[in-house]
Amino acid sequence: MGILIEHHPVKTIIAVLTSEPSLLPTVYQHLTEELGEIDYTSELMPFNSTTYYEAEMGKEIQRQFISFENLMDAGALADRKLFTNNVEQVFIHENTHHRRVNLDIGYVCLAKLILASTKDHAHRIYLRDGIFAEMTLRFYKKTFQAWEWTYPDYRSQTYIAIFNHIREIYRKQLDIHT
């Protein structure tokens, strides 16, 4: 029998997609009421690795990554995904019922980047209430690295640099707490 140990809390991240960046301050206000203060915000970057969201959100989609100061229990990921799904609903376009913002929540810990999803696939693990977890990146040889299933944009050096930076913020937080 294995010995149960308490694991470190993890750092919440959200990958935000929108073609209406003017919405972001209001979206972030909704998020911080539940998740605490944002401690990292990337630049807005063009999202052009797929056309998957264009029919719903338009052609000029931008992505921004944010992370939160408050650390969370990794076991709360399903709750957090359900929360961000509800925030997306607040910003649904009244006429078309299309999302104006897409919030992909996950977490960074010292060993990996995990994303939550509502879609099943061979490499995803079911959590509960229709929510799955995917190990999107692993931390190996001093940097995040992709798996065969990692989304193409998450493989980019730009994104990897962002996640390495967020991991460093997290590592410093752990040093303070231990």
PDB file of N, CA and C in Angstrom, residues 19-115:
ATOM      1  N   SER A  19     -12.334  37.606 -30.068  1.00  0.00           N
ATOM      2  CA  SER A  19     -12.132  38.563 -31.158  1.00  0.00           C
ATOM      3  C   SER A  19     -12.585  39.951 -30.712  1.00  0.00           C
ATOM      4  N   GLU A  20     -12.932  40.073 -29.418  1.00  0.00           N
ATOM      5  CA  GLU A  20     -13.365  41.343 -28.835  1.00  0.00           C
ATOM      6  C   GLU A  20     -12.540  41.638 -27.578  1.00  0.00           C
ATOM      7  N   PRO A  21     -11.279  42.033 -27.753  1.00  0.00           N
ATOM      8  CA  PRO A  21     -10.412  42.279 -26.591  1.00  0.00           C
ATOM      9  C   PRO A  21     -10.963  43.307 -25.608  1.00  0.00           C
ATOM     10  N   SER A  22     -11.860  44.175 -26.056  1.00  0.00           N
ATOM     11  CA  SER A  22     -12.433  45.161 -25.139  1.00  0.00           C
ATOM     12  C   SER A  22     -13.255  44.511 -24.031  1.00  0.00           C
ATOM     13  N   LEU A  23     -13.652  43.253 -24.218  1.00  0.00           N
ATOM     14  CA  LEU A  23     -14.395  42.520 -23.182  1.00  0.00           C
ATOM     15  C   LEU A  23     -13.509  42.066 -22.025  1.00  0.00           C
ATOM     16  N   LEU A  24     -12.212  41.973 -22.253  1.00  0.00           N
ATOM     17  CA  LEU A  24     -11.335  41.297 -21.292  1.00  0.00           C
ATOM     18  C   LEU A  24     -11.345  41.898 -19.891  1.00  0.00           C
ATOM     19  N   PRO A  25     -11.337  43.213 -19.705  1.00  0.00           N
ATOM     20  CA  PRO A  25     -11.385  43.713 -18.324  1.00  0.00           C
ATOM     21  C   PRO A  25     -12.619  43.211 -17.556  1.00  0.00           C
ATOM     22  N   THR A  26     -13.760  43.160 -18.225  1.00  0.00           N
ATOM     23  CA  THR A  26     -14.976  42.684 -17.556  1.00  0.00           C
ATOM     24  C   THR A  26     -14.916  41.181 -17.315  1.00  0.00           C
ATOM     25  N   VAL A  27     -14.410  40.439 -18.297  1.00  0.00           N
ATOM     26  CA  VAL A  27     -14.239  38.991 -18.125  1.00  0.00           C
ATOM     27  C   VAL A  27     -13.309  38.731 -16.945  1.00  0.00           C
ATOM     28  N   TYR A  28     -12.182  39.458 -16.894  1.00  0.00           N
ATOM     29  CA  TYR A  28     -11.208  39.234 -15.831  1.00  0.00           C
ATOM     30  C   TYR A  28     -11.769  39.605 -14.466  1.00  0.00           C
ATOM     31  N   GLN A  29     -12.663  40.570 -14.428  1.00  0.00           N
ATOM     32  CA  GLN A  29     -13.319  40.903 -13.158  1.00  0.00           C
ATOM     33  C   GLN A  29     -14.139  39.716 -12.657  1.00  0.00           C
ATOM     34  N   HIS A  30     -14.879  39.062 -13.545  1.00  0.00           N
ATOM     35  CA  HIS A  30     -15.650  37.861 -13.171  1.00  0.00           C
ATOM     36  C   HIS A  30     -14.718  36.764 -12.666  1.00  0.00           C
ATOM     37  N   LEU A  31     -13.604  36.586 -13.355  1.00  0.00           N
ATOM     38  CA  LEU A  31     -12.667  35.521 -12.977  1.00  0.00           C
ATOM     39  C   LEU A  31     -12.016  35.785 -11.621  1.00  0.00           C
ATOM     40  N   THR A  32     -11.596  37.028 -11.380  1.00  0.00           N
ATOM     41  CA  THR A  32     -10.885  37.324 -10.125  1.00  0.00           C
ATOM     42  C   THR A  32     -11.797  37.252  -8.911  1.00  0.00           C
ATOM     43  N   GLU A  33     -13.087  37.462  -9.108  1.00  0.00           N
ATOM     44  CA  GLU A  33     -14.023  37.327  -7.976  1.00  0.00           C
ATOM     45  C   GLU A  33     -14.005  35.905  -7.423  1.00  0.00           C
ATOM     46  N   GLU A  34     -13.762  34.938  -8.270  1.00  0.00           N
ATOM     47  CA  GLU A  34     -13.747  33.533  -7.851  1.00  0.00           C
ATOM     48  C   GLU A  34     -12.332  33.001  -7.621  1.00  0.00           C
ATOM     49  N   LEU A  35     -11.390  33.414  -8.469  1.00  0.00           N
ATOM     50  CA  LEU A  35     -10.072  32.785  -8.485  1.00  0.00           C
ATOM     51  C   LEU A  35      -8.974  33.607  -7.818  1.00  0.00           C
ATOM     52  N   GLY A  36      -9.273  34.855  -7.456  1.00  0.00           N
ATOM     53  CA  GLY A  36      -8.260  35.713  -6.850  1.00  0.00           C
ATOM     54  C   GLY A  36      -7.555  36.558  -7.891  1.00  0.00           C
ATOM     55  N   GLU A  37      -6.542  37.271  -7.448  1.00  0.00           N
ATOM     56  CA  GLU A  37      -5.853  38.234  -8.301  1.00  0.00           C
ATOM     57  C   GLU A  37      -5.040  37.565  -9.403  1.00  0.00           C
ATOM     58  N   ILE A  38      -5.011  38.198 -10.544  1.00  0.00           N
ATOM     59  CA  ILE A  38      -4.177  37.770 -11.665  1.00  0.00           C
ATOM     60  C   ILE A  38      -2.751  38.248 -11.387  1.00  0.00           C
ATOM     61  N   ASP A  39      -1.783  37.336 -11.520  1.00  0.00           N
ATOM     62  CA  ASP A  39      -0.388  37.730 -11.290  1.00  0.00           C
ATOM     63  C   ASP A  39       0.465  37.672 -12.554  1.00  0.00           C
ATOM     64  N   TYR A  40      -0.112  37.227 -13.657  1.00  0.00           N
ATOM     65  CA  TYR A  40       0.598  37.243 -14.923  1.00  0.00           C
ATOM     66  C   TYR A  40      -0.406  37.389 -16.052  1.00  0.00           C
ATOM     67  N   THR A  41      -0.090  38.255 -16.999  1.00  0.00           N
ATOM     68  CA  THR A  41      -0.897  38.450 -18.202  1.00  0.00           C
ATOM     69  C   THR A  41       0.060  38.551 -19.380  1.00  0.00           C
ATOM     70  N   SER A  42      -0.107  37.663 -20.345  1.00  0.00           N
ATOM     71  CA  SER A  42       0.737  37.733 -21.538  1.00  0.00           C
ATOM     72  C   SER A  42       0.237  38.842 -22.455  1.00  0.00           C
ATOM     73  N   GLU A  43       0.999  39.133 -23.458  1.00  0.00           N
ATOM     74  CA  GLU A  43       0.543  40.028 -24.519  1.00  0.00           C
ATOM     75  C   GLU A  43      -0.609  39.347 -25.258  1.00  0.00           C
ATOM     76  N   LEU A  44      -1.461  40.125 -25.889  1.00  0.00           N
ATOM     77  CA  LEU A  44      -2.450  39.566 -26.806  1.00  0.00           C
ATOM     78  C   LEU A  44      -1.699  39.093 -28.045  1.00  0.00           C
ATOM     79  N   MET A  45      -2.011  37.882 -28.490  1.00  0.00           N
ATOM     80  CA  MET A  45      -1.327  37.305 -29.646  1.00  0.00           C
ATOM     81  C   MET A  45      -2.356  36.852 -30.667  1.00  0.00           C
ATOM     82  N   PRO A  46      -2.070  37.020 -31.944  1.00  0.00           N
ATOM     83  CA  PRO A  46      -3.000  36.507 -32.956  1.00  0.00           C
ATOM     84  C   PRO A  46      -3.154  34.995 -32.802  1.00  0.00           C
ATOM     85  N   PHE A  47      -4.388  34.524 -32.900  1.00  0.00           N
ATOM     86  CA  PHE A  47      -4.649  33.089 -32.831  1.00  0.00           C
ATOM     87  C   PHE A  47      -4.942  32.611 -34.247  1.00  0.00           C
ATOM     88  N   ASN A  48      -3.932  32.019 -34.864  1.00  0.00           N
ATOM     89  CA  ASN A  48      -4.082  31.617 -36.254  1.00  0.00           C
ATOM     90  C   ASN A  48      -3.626  30.184 -36.516  1.00  0.00           C
ATOM     91  N   SER A  49      -3.568  29.369 -35.472  1.00  0.00           N
ATOM     92  CA  SER A  49      -3.117  27.993 -35.657  1.00  0.00           C
ATOM     93  C   SER A  49      -4.230  27.072 -36.147  1.00  0.00           C
ATOM     94  N   THR A  50      -5.482  27.534 -36.082  1.00  0.00           N
ATOM     95  CA  THR A  50      -6.624  26.764 -36.572  1.00  0.00           C
ATOM     96  C   THR A  50      -7.756  27.735 -36.900  1.00  0.00           C
ATOM     97  N   THR A  51      -8.656  27.297 -37.756  1.00  0.00           N
ATOM     98  CA  THR A  51      -9.852  28.095 -38.073  1.00  0.00           C
ATOM     99  C   THR A  51     -11.071  27.570 -37.322  1.00  0.00           C
ATOM    100  N   TYR A  52     -10.847  26.672 -36.384  1.00  0.00           N
ATOM    101  CA  TYR A  52     -11.926  25.992 -35.662  1.00  0.00           C
ATOM    102  C   TYR A  52     -12.938  26.958 -35.043  1.00  0.00           C
ATOM    103  N   TYR A  53     -12.485  28.071 -34.502  1.00  0.00           N
ATOM    104  CA  TYR A  53     -13.360  28.993 -33.774  1.00  0.00           C
ATOM    105  C   TYR A  53     -13.901  30.139 -34.626  1.00  0.00           C
ATOM    106  N   GLU A  54     -13.468  30.254 -35.874  1.00  0.00           N
ATOM    107  CA  GLU A  54     -13.838  31.415 -36.687  1.00  0.00           C
ATOM    108  C   GLU A  54     -15.341  31.551 -36.913  1.00  0.00           C
ATOM    109  N   ALA A  55     -16.036  30.458 -37.176  1.00  0.00           N
ATOM    110  CA  ALA A  55     -17.484  30.533 -37.423  1.00  0.00           C
ATOM    111  C   ALA A  55     -18.219  31.091 -36.209  1.00  0.00           C
ATOM    112  N   GLU A  56     -17.718  30.797 -35.038  1.00  0.00           N
ATOM    113  CA  GLU A  56     -18.357  31.252 -33.802  1.00  0.00           C
ATOM    114  C   GLU A  56     -17.875  32.630 -33.362  1.00  0.00           C
ATOM    115  N   MET A  57     -16.575  32.882 -33.493  1.00  0.00           N
ATOM    116  CA  MET A  57     -15.986  34.076 -32.884  1.00  0.00           C
ATOM    117  C   MET A  57     -15.475  35.114 -33.886  1.00  0.00           C
ATOM    118  N   GLY A  58     -15.437  34.788 -35.159  1.00  0.00           N
ATOM    119  CA  GLY A  58     -14.915  35.718 -36.151  1.00  0.00           C
ATOM    120  C   GLY A  58     -13.477  35.390 -36.528  1.00  0.00           C
ATOM    121  N   LYS A  59     -12.920  36.171 -37.431  1.00  0.00           N
ATOM    122  CA  LYS A  59     -11.595  35.866 -37.982  1.00  0.00           C
ATOM    123  C   LYS A  59     -10.437  36.480 -37.196  1.00  0.00           C
ATOM    124  N   GLU A  60     -10.652  37.555 -36.509  1.00  0.00           N
ATOM    125  CA  GLU A  60      -9.549  38.273 -35.832  1.00  0.00           C
ATOM    126  C   GLU A  60      -9.437  37.847 -34.375  1.00  0.00           C
ATOM    127  N   ILE A  61      -9.290  36.556 -34.154  1.00  0.00           N
ATOM    128  CA  ILE A  61      -9.236  36.019 -32.793  1.00  0.00           C
ATOM    129  C   ILE A  61      -7.847  36.253 -32.204  1.00  0.00           C
ATOM    130  N   GLN A  62      -7.856  36.638 -30.932  1.00  0.00           N
ATOM    131  CA  GLN A  62      -6.607  36.862 -30.192  1.00  0.00           C
ATOM    132  C   GLN A  62      -6.570  35.917 -28.991  1.00  0.00           C
ATOM    133  N   ARG A  63      -5.360  35.566 -28.589  1.00  0.00           N
ATOM    134  CA  ARG A  63      -5.174  34.728 -27.405  1.00  0.00           C
ATOM    135  C   ARG A  63      -4.344  35.485 -26.394  1.00  0.00           C
ATOM    136  N   GLN A  64      -4.701  35.264 -25.123  1.00  0.00           N
ATOM    137  CA  GLN A  64      -3.917  35.804 -24.016  1.00  0.00           C
ATOM    138  C   GLN A  64      -3.909  34.749 -22.916  1.00  0.00           C
ATOM    139  N   PHE A  65      -2.770  34.600 -22.273  1.00  0.00           N
ATOM    140  CA  PHE A  65      -2.659  33.698 -21.127  1.00  0.00           C
ATOM    141  C   PHE A  65      -2.610  34.515 -19.853  1.00  0.00           C
ATOM    142  N   ILE A  66      -3.324  34.037 -18.838  1.00  0.00           N
ATOM    143  CA  ILE A  66      -3.272  34.661 -17.524  1.00  0.00           C
ATOM    144  C   ILE A  66      -3.038  33.569 -16.483  1.00  0.00           C
ATOM    145  N   SER A  67      -2.445  33.965 -15.374  1.00  0.00           N
ATOM    146  CA  SER A  67      -2.322  33.051 -14.233  1.00  0.00           C
ATOM    147  C   SER A  67      -2.730  33.808 -12.977  1.00  0.00           C
ATOM    148  N   PHE A  68      -2.996  33.053 -11.942  1.00  0.00           N
ATOM    149  CA  PHE A  68      -3.566  33.611 -10.720  1.00  0.00           C
ATOM    150  C   PHE A  68      -2.637  33.401  -9.540  1.00  0.00           C
ATOM    151  N   GLU A  69      -2.608  34.408  -8.689  1.00  0.00           N
ATOM    152  CA  GLU A  69      -1.754  34.386  -7.510  1.00  0.00           C
ATOM    153  C   GLU A  69      -2.136  33.257  -6.553  1.00  0.00           C
ATOM    154  N   ASN A  70      -3.438  33.083  -6.323  1.00  0.00           N
ATOM    155  CA  ASN A  70      -3.886  32.035  -5.408  1.00  0.00           C
ATOM    156  C   ASN A  70      -3.636  30.663  -6.018  1.00  0.00           C
ATOM    157  N   LEU A  71      -2.991  29.809  -5.259  1.00  0.00           N
ATOM    158  CA  LEU A  71      -2.779  28.442  -5.704  1.00  0.00           C
ATOM    159  C   LEU A  71      -4.007  27.607  -5.358  1.00  0.00           C
ATOM    160  N   MET A  72      -4.216  26.522  -6.111  1.00  0.00           N
ATOM    161  CA  MET A  72      -5.405  25.690  -5.893  1.00  0.00           C
ATOM    162  C   MET A  72      -5.013  24.230  -5.721  1.00  0.00           C
ATOM    163  N   ASP A  73      -5.911  23.479  -5.158  1.00  0.00           N
ATOM    164  CA  ASP A  73      -5.782  22.034  -5.093  1.00  0.00           C
ATOM    165  C   ASP A  73      -6.031  21.498  -6.499  1.00  0.00           C
ATOM    166  N   ALA A  74      -5.152  20.648  -6.997  1.00  0.00           N
ATOM    167  CA  ALA A  74      -5.310  20.096  -8.346  1.00  0.00           C
ATOM    168  C   ALA A  74      -6.644  19.369  -8.498  1.00  0.00           C
ATOM    169  N   GLY A  75      -7.167  18.840  -7.408  1.00  0.00           N
ATOM    170  CA  GLY A  75      -8.446  18.130  -7.447  1.00  0.00           C
ATOM    171  C   GLY A  75      -9.642  19.029  -7.723  1.00  0.00           C
ATOM    172  N   ALA A  76      -9.436  20.346  -7.699  1.00  0.00           N
ATOM    173  CA  ALA A  76     -10.523  21.291  -7.954  1.00  0.00           C
ATOM    174  C   ALA A  76     -10.660  21.645  -9.433  1.00  0.00           C
ATOM    175  N   LEU A  77      -9.893  21.008 -10.311  1.00  0.00           N
ATOM    176  CA  LEU A  77      -9.896  21.385 -11.725  1.00  0.00           C
ATOM    177  C   LEU A  77     -11.280  21.279 -12.357  1.00  0.00           C
ATOM    178  N   ALA A  78     -12.024  20.234 -12.076  1.00  0.00           N
ATOM    179  CA  ALA A  78     -13.366  20.093 -12.670  1.00  0.00           C
ATOM    180  C   ALA A  78     -14.270  21.239 -12.223  1.00  0.00           C
ATOM    181  N   ASP A  79     -14.226  21.595 -10.945  1.00  0.00           N
ATOM    182  CA  ASP A  79     -15.022  22.726 -10.454  1.00  0.00           C
ATOM    183  C   ASP A  79     -14.637  24.014 -11.180  1.00  0.00           C
ATOM    184  N   ARG A  80     -13.354  24.221 -11.370  1.00  0.00           N
ATOM    185  CA  ARG A  80     -12.873  25.432 -12.031  1.00  0.00           C
ATOM    186  C   ARG A  80     -13.310  25.478 -13.492  1.00  0.00           C
ATOM    187  N   LYS A  81     -13.300  24.324 -14.172  1.00  0.00           N
ATOM    188  CA  LYS A  81     -13.751  24.284 -15.571  1.00  0.00           C
ATOM    189  C   LYS A  81     -15.244  24.583 -15.659  1.00  0.00           C
ATOM    190  N   LEU A  82     -16.022  24.042 -14.763  1.00  0.00           N
ATOM    191  CA  LEU A  82     -17.460  24.336 -14.746  1.00  0.00           C
ATOM    192  C   LEU A  82     -17.692  25.827 -14.498  1.00  0.00           C
ATOM    193  N   PHE A  83     -16.896  26.418 -13.619  1.00  0.00           N
ATOM    194  CA  PHE A  83     -16.997  27.857 -13.361  1.00  0.00           C
ATOM    195  C   PHE A  83     -16.686  28.657 -14.622  1.00  0.00           C
ATOM    196  N   THR A  84     -15.569  28.352 -15.303  1.00  0.00           N
ATOM    197  CA  THR A  84     -15.216  29.131 -16.498  1.00  0.00           C
ATOM    198  C   THR A  84     -16.228  28.916 -17.617  1.00  0.00           C
ATOM    199  N   ASN A  85     -16.824  27.739 -17.697  1.00  0.00           N
ATOM    200  CA  ASN A  85     -17.903  27.535 -18.678  1.00  0.00           C
ATOM    201  C   ASN A  85     -19.061  28.485 -18.387  1.00  0.00           C
ATOM    202  N   ASN A  86     -19.378  28.673 -17.113  1.00  0.00           N
ATOM    203  CA  ASN A  86     -20.451  29.601 -16.732  1.00  0.00           C
ATOM    204  C   ASN A  86     -20.084  31.049 -17.068  1.00  0.00           C
ATOM    205  N   VAL A  87     -18.825  31.419 -16.875  1.00  0.00           N
ATOM    206  CA  VAL A  87     -18.396  32.774 -17.235  1.00  0.00           C
ATOM    207  C   VAL A  87     -18.523  32.978 -18.740  1.00  0.00           C
ATOM    208  N   GLU A  88     -18.159  31.979 -19.529  1.00  0.00           N
ATOM    209  CA  GLU A  88     -18.334  32.086 -20.984  1.00  0.00           C
ATOM    210  C   GLU A  88     -19.789  32.385 -21.333  1.00  0.00           C
ATOM    211  N   GLN A  89     -20.707  31.756 -20.624  1.00  0.00           N
ATOM    212  CA  GLN A  89     -22.135  31.940 -20.892  1.00  0.00           C
ATOM    213  C   GLN A  89     -22.593  33.372 -20.617  1.00  0.00           C
ATOM    214  N   VAL A  90     -21.975  34.030 -19.661  1.00  0.00           N
ATOM    215  CA  VAL A  90     -22.317  35.422 -19.353  1.00  0.00           C
ATOM    216  C   VAL A  90     -22.082  36.315 -20.570  1.00  0.00           C
ATOM    217  N   PHE A  91     -21.103  35.942 -21.396  1.00  0.00           N
ATOM    218  CA  PHE A  91     -20.701  36.785 -22.520  1.00  0.00           C
ATOM    219  C   PHE A  91     -21.189  36.256 -23.878  1.00  0.00           C
ATOM    220  N   ILE A  92     -22.145  35.346 -23.854  1.00  0.00           N
ATOM    221  CA  ILE A  92     -22.720  34.829 -25.104  1.00  0.00           C
ATOM    222  C   ILE A  92     -23.371  35.971 -25.872  1.00  0.00           C
ATOM    223  N   HIS A  93     -23.183  35.974 -27.190  1.00  0.00           N
ATOM    224  CA  HIS A  93     -23.820  36.982 -28.047  1.00  0.00           C
ATOM    225  C   HIS A  93     -25.322  36.735 -28.049  1.00  0.00           C
ATOM    226  N   GLU A  94     -26.090  37.761 -27.685  1.00  0.00           N
ATOM    227  CA  GLU A  94     -27.549  37.606 -27.519  1.00  0.00           C
ATOM    228  C   GLU A  94     -28.253  37.153 -28.793  1.00  0.00           C
ATOM    229  N   ASN A  95     -27.854  37.659 -29.949  1.00  0.00           N
ATOM    230  CA  ASN A  95     -28.553  37.338 -31.198  1.00  0.00           C
ATOM    231  C   ASN A  95     -28.156  35.984 -31.771  1.00  0.00           C
ATOM    232  N   THR A  96     -26.867  35.682 -31.772  1.00  0.00           N
ATOM    233  CA  THR A  96     -26.383  34.453 -32.414  1.00  0.00           C
ATOM    234  C   THR A  96     -26.174  33.303 -31.435  1.00  0.00           C
ATOM    235  N   HIS A  97     -26.121  33.604 -30.162  1.00  0.00           N
ATOM    236  CA  HIS A  97     -25.819  32.624 -29.106  1.00  0.00           C
ATOM    237  C   HIS A  97     -24.410  32.034 -29.264  1.00  0.00           C
ATOM    238  N   HIS A  98     -23.530  32.766 -29.949  1.00  0.00           N
ATOM    239  CA  HIS A  98     -22.136  32.367 -30.078  1.00  0.00           C
ATOM    240  C   HIS A  98     -21.328  32.908 -28.909  1.00  0.00           C
ATOM    241  N   ARG A  99     -20.298  32.156 -28.555  1.00  0.00           N
ATOM    242  CA  ARG A  99     -19.391  32.632 -27.518  1.00  0.00           C
ATOM    243  C   ARG A  99     -18.592  33.822 -28.037  1.00  0.00           C
ATOM    244  N   ARG A 100     -18.398  34.779 -27.168  1.00  0.00           N
ATOM    245  CA  ARG A 100     -17.542  35.921 -27.477  1.00  0.00           C
ATOM    246  C   ARG A 100     -16.190  35.775 -26.800  1.00  0.00           C
ATOM    247  N   VAL A 101     -16.119  34.831 -25.878  1.00  0.00           N
ATOM    248  CA  VAL A 101     -14.875  34.545 -25.173  1.00  0.00           C
ATOM    249  C   VAL A 101     -14.827  33.042 -24.893  1.00  0.00           C
ATOM    250  N   ASN A 102     -13.642  32.472 -25.051  1.00  0.00           N
ATOM    251  CA  ASN A 102     -13.405  31.060 -24.770  1.00  0.00           C
ATOM    252  C   ASN A 102     -12.346  31.010 -23.679  1.00  0.00           C
ATOM    253  N   LEU A 103     -12.633  30.290 -22.603  1.00  0.00           N
ATOM    254  CA  LEU A 103     -11.735  30.218 -21.447  1.00  0.00           C
ATOM    255  C   LEU A 103     -11.298  28.777 -21.224  1.00  0.00           C
ATOM    256  N   ASP A 104     -10.066  28.479 -21.570  1.00  0.00           N
ATOM    257  CA  ASP A 104      -9.513  27.146 -21.351  1.00  0.00           C
ATOM    258  C   ASP A 104      -8.666  27.179 -20.090  1.00  0.00           C
ATOM    259  N   ILE A 105      -9.215  26.586 -19.041  1.00  0.00           N
ATOM    260  CA  ILE A 105      -8.536  26.607 -17.740  1.00  0.00           C
ATOM    261  C   ILE A 105      -7.681  25.359 -17.566  1.00  0.00           C
ATOM    262  N   GLY A 106      -6.640  25.534 -16.798  1.00  0.00           N
ATOM    263  CA  GLY A 106      -5.765  24.426 -16.466  1.00  0.00           C
ATOM    264  C   GLY A 106      -4.861  24.832 -15.317  1.00  0.00           C
ATOM    265  N   TYR A 107      -3.771  24.101 -15.181  1.00  0.00           N
ATOM    266  CA  TYR A 107      -2.810  24.471 -14.150  1.00  0.00           C
ATOM    267  C   TYR A 107      -1.396  24.081 -14.544  1.00  0.00           C
ATOM    268  N   VAL A 108      -0.479  24.790 -13.926  1.00  0.00           N
ATOM    269  CA  VAL A 108       0.943  24.500 -14.023  1.00  0.00           C
ATOM    270  C   VAL A 108       1.402  24.009 -12.667  1.00  0.00           C
ATOM    271  N   CYS A 109       2.178  22.944 -12.680  1.00  0.00           N
ATOM    272  CA  CYS A 109       2.914  22.538 -11.481  1.00  0.00           C
ATOM    273  C   CYS A 109       4.358  22.341 -11.917  1.00  0.00           C
ATOM    274  N   LEU A 110       5.202  21.879 -11.051  1.00  0.00           N
ATOM    275  CA  LEU A 110       6.616  21.786 -11.400  1.00  0.00           C
ATOM    276  C   LEU A 110       6.871  20.792 -12.541  1.00  0.00           C
ATOM    277  N   ALA A 111       6.018  19.784 -12.686  1.00  0.00           N
ATOM    278  CA  ALA A 111       6.274  18.712 -13.652  1.00  0.00           C
ATOM    279  C   ALA A 111       5.480  18.793 -14.948  1.00  0.00           C
ATOM    280  N   LYS A 112       4.402  19.613 -14.981  1.00  0.00           N
ATOM    281  CA  LYS A 112       3.531  19.537 -16.151  1.00  0.00           C
ATOM    282  C   LYS A 112       2.583  20.715 -16.243  1.00  0.00           C
ATOM    283  N   LEU A 113       1.956  20.806 -17.418  1.00  0.00           N
ATOM    284  CA  LEU A 113       0.849  21.726 -17.656  1.00  0.00           C
ATOM    285  C   LEU A 113      -0.363  20.866 -18.008  1.00  0.00           C
ATOM    286  N   ILE A 114      -1.431  21.033 -17.248  1.00  0.00           N
ATOM    287  CA  ILE A 114      -2.662  20.279 -17.435  1.00  0.00           C
ATOM    288  C   ILE A 114      -3.745  21.236 -17.910  1.00  0.00           C
ATOM    289  N   LEU A 115      -4.522  20.824 -18.911  1.00  0.00           N
ATOM    290  CA  LEU A 115      -5.686  21.588 -19.344  1.00  0.00           C
ATOM    291  C   LEU A 115      -6.944  20.779 -19.101  1.00  0.00           C
TER     292      LEU A 115
END
